mmCIF file of C-alpha atoms in Angstrom:
data_model
loop_
_atom_site.group_PDB
_atom_site.id
_atom_site.type_symbol
_atom_site.label_atom_id
_atom_site.label_comp_id
_atom_site.label_asym_id
_atom_site.label_seq_id
_atom_site.Cartn_x
_atom_site.Cartn_y
_atom_site.Cartn_z
ATOM 1 C CA MET A 9 -134.311 177.655 141.571
ATOM 2 C CA ALA A 10 -136.970 176.935 139.873
ATOM 3 C CA ALA A 11 -136.991 176.621 136.144
ATOM 4 C CA SER A 12 -138.259 179.118 134.118
ATOM 5 C CA ARG A 13 -140.121 179.512 131.142
ATOM 6 C CA THR A 14 -139.061 177.942 127.365
ATOM 7 C CA VAL A 15 -140.482 180.461 124.464
ATOM 8 C CA PHE A 16 -136.874 182.575 123.041
ATOM 9 C CA GLY A 17 -138.181 186.110 122.073
ATOM 10 C CA GLY A 18 -136.428 187.832 119.398
ATOM 11 C CA VAL A 19 -133.214 189.970 119.975
ATOM 12 C CA PRO A 20 -130.778 192.905 117.902
ATOM 13 C CA ALA A 21 -128.036 190.450 116.352
ATOM 14 C CA LEU A 22 -124.993 189.310 118.360
ATOM 15 C CA ARG A 23 -122.383 190.744 119.252
ATOM 16 C CA ALA A 24 -119.450 188.642 119.750
ATOM 17 C CA VAL A 25 -115.637 188.503 120.346
ATOM 18 C CA SER A 26 -112.247 186.887 121.107
ATOM 19 C CA ALA A 27 -112.260 186.177 124.448
ATOM 20 C CA ALA A 28 -109.221 187.476 125.018
ATOM 21 C CA VAL A 29 -110.172 190.879 124.502
ATOM 22 C CA TRP A 30 -111.693 190.172 127.692
ATOM 23 C CA ARG A 31 -109.371 189.325 129.790
ATOM 24 C CA ARG A 32 -109.188 192.405 130.723
ATOM 25 C CA THR A 33 -112.049 193.462 131.210
ATOM 26 C CA CYS A 34 -112.807 190.353 133.654
ATOM 27 C CA GLY A 35 -109.471 190.528 135.965
ATOM 28 C CA LEU A 36 -107.678 188.454 134.051
ATOM 29 C CA GLY A 37 -104.508 190.482 133.159
ATOM 30 C CA ALA A 38 -103.900 188.429 129.744
ATOM 31 C CA PRO A 39 -102.940 191.571 127.673
ATOM 32 C CA ALA A 40 -105.230 191.557 124.313
ATOM 33 C CA ALA A 41 -103.516 192.109 121.361
ATOM 34 C CA ARG A 42 -106.498 194.633 119.348
ATOM 35 C CA LEU A 43 -109.703 195.097 119.704
ATOM 36 C CA TYR A 44 -111.680 194.417 118.418
ATOM 37 C CA VAL A 45 -115.448 193.106 117.656
ATOM 38 C CA THR A 46 -115.871 190.935 114.801
ATOM 39 C CA GLN A 47 -119.908 190.569 113.620
ATOM 40 C CA THR A 48 -121.358 187.296 112.900
ATOM 41 C CA PRO A 49 -124.492 187.523 110.652
ATOM 42 C CA GLY A 50 -127.525 185.099 111.664
ATOM 43 C CA ASN A 51 -126.882 185.265 115.395
ATOM 44 C CA ARG A 52 -124.168 182.496 114.500
ATOM 45 C CA ILE A 53 -121.026 182.260 117.346
ATOM 46 C CA GLN A 54 -118.063 180.131 116.483
ATOM 47 C CA PHE A 55 -116.041 178.937 118.586
ATOM 48 C CA LYS A 56 -112.901 176.412 119.709
ATOM 49 C CA LEU A 57 -111.813 175.620 122.361
ATOM 50 C CA ASP A 58 -108.836 177.203 124.964
ATOM 51 C CA GLU A 59 -106.098 175.571 125.826
ATOM 52 C CA LYS A 60 -104.701 178.516 127.917
ATOM 53 C CA THR A 61 -108.265 177.611 130.085
ATOM 54 C CA ALA A 62 -108.069 173.680 130.009
ATOM 55 C CA HIS A 63 -107.311 172.782 133.303
ATOM 56 C CA SER A 64 -104.336 170.009 133.376
ATOM 57 C CA SER A 65 -106.463 167.490 133.291
ATOM 58 C CA LEU A 66 -108.329 168.047 129.947
ATOM 59 C CA ASP A 67 -107.360 167.769 126.529
ATOM 60 C CA LEU A 68 -108.573 168.223 123.261
ATOM 61 C CA PHE A 69 -108.760 167.683 119.424
ATOM 62 C CA LYS A 70 -110.533 167.590 117.058
ATOM 63 C CA LYS A 71 -108.651 170.732 116.249
ATOM 64 C CA GLU A 72 -109.403 171.989 119.561
ATOM 65 C CA THR A 73 -112.996 171.503 118.852
ATOM 66 C CA GLY A 74 -113.467 168.491 121.340
ATOM 67 C CA VAL A 75 -111.982 167.726 125.011
ATOM 68 C CA ILE A 76 -111.137 164.297 126.833
ATOM 69 C CA TYR A 77 -110.706 164.017 130.552
ATOM 70 C CA ARG A 78 -107.988 161.789 130.949
ATOM 71 C CA VAL A 79 -108.104 159.896 134.633
ATOM 72 C CA ILE A 80 -103.856 160.779 134.847
ATOM 73 C CA GLY A 81 -103.679 164.429 133.342
ATOM 74 C CA VAL A 82 -100.435 166.473 133.018
ATOM 75 C CA ASP A 83 -98.796 166.492 136.327
ATOM 76 C CA PRO A 84 -100.240 170.520 137.190
ATOM 77 C CA THR A 85 -96.716 171.393 138.011
ATOM 78 C CA LYS A 86 -96.138 170.879 134.172
ATOM 79 C CA VAL A 87 -98.412 173.474 131.929
ATOM 80 C CA PRO A 88 -98.039 176.836 132.151
ATOM 81 C CA GLN A 89 -98.629 178.891 134.905
ATOM 82 C CA ASN A 90 -100.964 181.109 133.493
ATOM 83 C CA PRO A 91 -103.923 183.039 134.625
ATOM 84 C CA GLU A 92 -106.777 181.844 132.957
ATOM 85 C CA ARG A 93 -106.003 178.225 133.592
ATOM 86 C CA PHE A 94 -108.475 176.330 135.783
ATOM 87 C CA ARG A 95 -106.176 174.881 138.783
ATOM 88 C CA ASP A 96 -109.518 172.893 141.013
ATOM 89 C CA TRP A 97 -111.874 171.023 138.773
ATOM 90 C CA ALA A 98 -111.801 170.097 135.146
ATOM 91 C CA VAL A 99 -112.977 172.464 132.813
ATOM 92 C CA VAL A 100 -112.487 174.499 129.687
ATOM 93 C CA LEU A 101 -113.928 177.741 128.497
ATOM 94 C CA GLY A 102 -114.441 178.871 124.843
ATOM 95 C CA ASP A 103 -112.669 181.030 123.062
ATOM 96 C CA SER A 104 -115.569 183.082 121.816
ATOM 97 C CA ALA A 105 -117.071 185.983 124.675
ATOM 98 C CA VAL A 106 -120.686 187.328 123.743
ATOM 99 C CA THR A 107 -121.868 190.894 125.216
ATOM 100 C CA GLY A 108 -125.455 190.240 122.692
ATOM 101 C CA GLY A 109 -127.492 188.415 120.165
ATOM 102 C CA ARG A 110 -129.196 184.617 121.122
ATOM 103 C CA HIS A 111 -126.353 182.044 119.957
ATOM 104 C CA TYR A 112 -126.718 177.617 119.399
ATOM 105 C CA TRP A 113 -124.287 175.533 119.441
ATOM 106 C CA GLU A 114 -125.054 172.159 120.176
ATOM 107 C CA VAL A 115 -123.002 169.132 122.254
ATOM 108 C CA THR A 116 -122.398 165.406 121.350
ATOM 109 C CA VAL A 117 -123.108 164.117 125.091
ATOM 110 C CA ARG A 118 -122.805 160.149 123.861
ATOM 111 C CA LYS A 119 -119.280 159.489 124.945
ATOM 112 C CA SER A 120 -119.825 160.639 128.380
ATOM 113 C CA GLN A 121 -121.229 159.942 131.413
ATOM 114 C CA GLU A 122 -120.515 162.925 133.954
ATOM 115 C CA PHE A 123 -120.051 166.674 132.384
ATOM 116 C CA ARG A 124 -121.417 169.926 132.488
ATOM 117 C CA ILE A 125 -122.742 172.402 129.770
ATOM 118 C CA GLY A 126 -123.526 176.242 129.502
ATOM 119 C CA VAL A 127 -121.785 179.132 129.308
ATOM 120 C CA ALA A 128 -119.719 181.371 132.432
ATOM 121 C CA ASP A 129 -118.895 185.115 132.548
ATOM 122 C CA CYS A 130 -115.313 184.552 131.585
ATOM 123 C CA GLY A 131 -113.600 186.293 134.865
ATOM 124 C CA MET A 132 -115.054 183.812 137.042
ATOM 125 C CA PRO A 133 -112.504 182.633 139.413
ATOM 126 C CA ARG A 134 -110.080 180.107 138.365
ATOM 127 C CA GLU A 135 -110.881 178.246 141.599
ATOM 128 C CA ASP A 136 -114.351 178.059 140.838
ATOM 129 C CA CYS A 137 -116.335 174.804 138.969
ATOM 130 C CA ILE A 138 -119.589 175.844 136.815
ATOM 131 C CA GLY A 139 -122.470 175.566 138.412
ATOM 132 C CA SER A 140 -121.075 176.142 141.859
ATOM 133 C CA SER A 141 -120.297 179.929 141.254
ATOM 134 C CA SER A 142 -122.837 182.084 140.986
ATOM 135 C CA CYS A 143 -121.512 183.600 137.813
ATOM 136 C CA SER A 144 -122.299 180.370 134.954
ATOM 137 C CA TRP A 145 -124.726 178.441 134.381
ATOM 138 C CA VAL A 146 -124.752 175.123 133.136
ATOM 139 C CA PHE A 147 -126.641 171.812 132.655
ATOM 140 C CA GLY A 148 -125.131 168.849 133.621
ATOM 141 C CA PHE A 149 -125.487 165.027 133.518
ATOM 142 C CA MET A 150 -124.373 162.778 136.245
ATOM 143 C CA HIS A 151 -125.317 158.884 137.427
ATOM 144 C CA GLY A 152 -128.311 159.207 134.481
ATOM 145 C CA ASP A 153 -129.876 162.143 134.697
ATOM 146 C CA TRP A 154 -130.313 165.505 133.819
ATOM 147 C CA TYR A 155 -129.928 168.634 136.098
ATOM 148 C CA SER A 156 -129.879 172.565 135.844
ATOM 149 C CA MET A 157 -127.227 174.275 138.373
ATOM 150 C CA THR A 158 -125.782 177.449 138.683
ATOM 151 C CA GLY A 159 -124.528 179.145 142.079
ATOM 152 C CA ASN A 160 -124.205 174.916 143.603
ATOM 153 C CA GLU A 161 -128.186 175.465 143.089
ATOM 154 C CA VAL A 162 -129.093 172.409 141.171
ATOM 155 C CA VAL A 163 -133.049 171.236 139.050
ATOM 156 C CA PRO A 164 -133.746 167.789 137.731
ATOM 157 C CA ILE A 165 -134.258 168.363 134.850
ATOM 158 C CA SER A 166 -137.115 165.102 134.364
ATOM 159 C CA TRP A 167 -135.550 164.347 130.248
ATOM 160 C CA VAL A 168 -135.691 160.451 130.549
ATOM 161 C CA GLY A 169 -132.402 158.757 128.166
ATOM 162 C CA LYS A 170 -129.854 161.539 127.149
ATOM 163 C CA PRO A 171 -129.357 161.409 123.811
ATOM 164 C CA GLU A 172 -126.132 161.532 121.610
ATOM 165 C CA ARG A 173 -126.125 165.625 121.583
ATOM 166 C CA VAL A 174 -128.026 168.683 122.386
ATOM 167 C CA GLY A 175 -127.843 171.591 121.698
ATOM 168 C CA LEU A 176 -127.604 175.303 124.253
ATOM 169 C CA LEU A 177 -129.543 179.271 123.733
ATOM 170 C CA LEU A 178 -127.908 181.074 124.563
ATOM 171 C CA ASP A 179 -130.081 184.949 124.468
ATOM 172 C CA TYR A 180 -128.105 187.597 125.790
ATOM 173 C CA GLU A 181 -130.543 190.141 126.218
ATOM 174 C CA GLY A 182 -133.220 187.762 127.447
ATOM 175 C CA GLN A 183 -130.709 186.664 130.881
ATOM 176 C CA LYS A 184 -131.235 182.943 129.091
ATOM 177 C CA LEU A 185 -129.745 179.664 128.400
ATOM 178 C CA GLY A 186 -132.199 176.769 127.370
ATOM 179 C CA LEU A 187 -131.769 173.169 126.914
ATOM 180 C CA VAL A 188 -132.528 172.022 123.453
ATOM 181 C CA ASP A 189 -134.512 168.129 122.253
ATOM 182 C CA LEU A 190 -131.982 168.097 119.018
ATOM 183 C CA ASP A 191 -135.080 165.049 118.196
ATOM 184 C CA LYS A 192 -138.494 167.137 118.375
ATOM 185 C CA PRO A 193 -136.544 170.156 118.404
ATOM 186 C CA ALA A 194 -137.637 171.882 121.914
ATOM 187 C CA ILE A 195 -136.254 173.553 124.938
ATOM 188 C CA VAL A 196 -137.185 170.821 127.308
ATOM 189 C CA HIS A 197 -135.109 173.199 130.612
ATOM 190 C CA SER A 198 -134.391 176.577 131.235
ATOM 191 C CA ILE A 199 -132.570 179.013 132.988
ATOM 192 C CA ALA A 200 -132.877 181.429 134.074
ATOM 193 C CA ALA A 201 -129.584 183.893 134.383
ATOM 194 C CA GLU A 202 -128.461 187.461 134.724
ATOM 195 C CA PHE A 203 -125.330 188.580 132.889
ATOM 196 C CA LYS A 204 -123.494 191.209 134.272
ATOM 197 C CA SER A 205 -119.881 190.643 131.537
ATOM 198 C CA PRO A 206 -119.075 188.929 128.633
ATOM 199 C CA ALA A 207 -120.052 185.562 128.769
ATOM 200 C CA CYS A 208 -118.531 182.401 126.970
ATOM 201 C CA PRO A 209 -119.319 179.159 126.249
ATOM 202 C CA ALA A 210 -118.185 176.106 129.647
ATOM 203 C CA PHE A 211 -117.361 173.440 129.685
ATOM 204 C CA ALA A 212 -116.733 170.060 132.304
ATOM 205 C CA LEU A 213 -116.700 166.813 132.635
ATOM 206 C CA TRP A 214 -115.109 164.317 134.478
ATOM 207 C CA ASP A 215 -115.826 161.064 132.155
ATOM 208 C CA GLY A 216 -114.987 160.221 128.484
ATOM 209 C CA GLU A 217 -115.070 163.083 126.242
ATOM 210 C CA LEU A 218 -117.476 166.014 123.844
ATOM 211 C CA VAL A 219 -117.479 167.584 121.125
ATOM 212 C CA THR A 220 -119.090 171.237 120.096
ATOM 213 C CA HIS A 221 -120.494 171.944 117.308
ATOM 214 C CA SER A 222 -119.873 175.588 117.033
ATOM 215 C CA GLY A 223 -121.834 178.509 113.965
ATOM 216 C CA LEU A 224 -124.312 177.100 113.782
ATOM 217 C CA GLU A 225 -128.257 179.001 113.076
ATOM 218 C CA VAL A 226 -130.792 179.175 115.589
ATOM 219 C CA PRO A 227 -133.372 176.784 114.617
ATOM 220 C CA GLU A 228 -136.780 178.138 112.734
ATOM 221 C CA LYS A 229 -138.850 176.445 115.910
ATOM 222 C CA LEU A 230 -136.723 178.207 118.238
#
């Protein structure tokens, strides 16, 4: 899939909701305790990582904003077998779902050499990996190279090296996800998405750790 243009236009204020609200809508079957919408001023999504979705090889830390990969993880039979959990791949989702607006967050990646970061429909099949599924859109890093991926289609990204921290810009109405170079700041690559249901931040890793930073405003130049 070819990369789309990297200019993001203005869109209405965001609407962010707890992922639990959407589980019935996404077909996961987990009852929501209450139905409500959280209005977040300034187009900021605030999220933590949702332990209920985390594969048994992943541990959360830093008050559930970081995730670390364990080569020998917890025996899958020893973790709660809830329907939200990823069973076959080292994936974890954020605990907030987005239904509109522009959202920006950052990820510290310096301690991992193989990972994927992006967004996914909150109801994506738990047997799939983000990037392999057509309802997920990610940027990945492996063997020293960056790439974008959706529906199992890989597009190399010509970005030399690996910074300690990168940004992600989600434009829900604009149907785009951008990878942000924080030194400029500028979007170095974007993915054309097709959001049809609530989407949430998504992470996969097979080495080291990632730390997320949310509640941030979209940088002015973006």
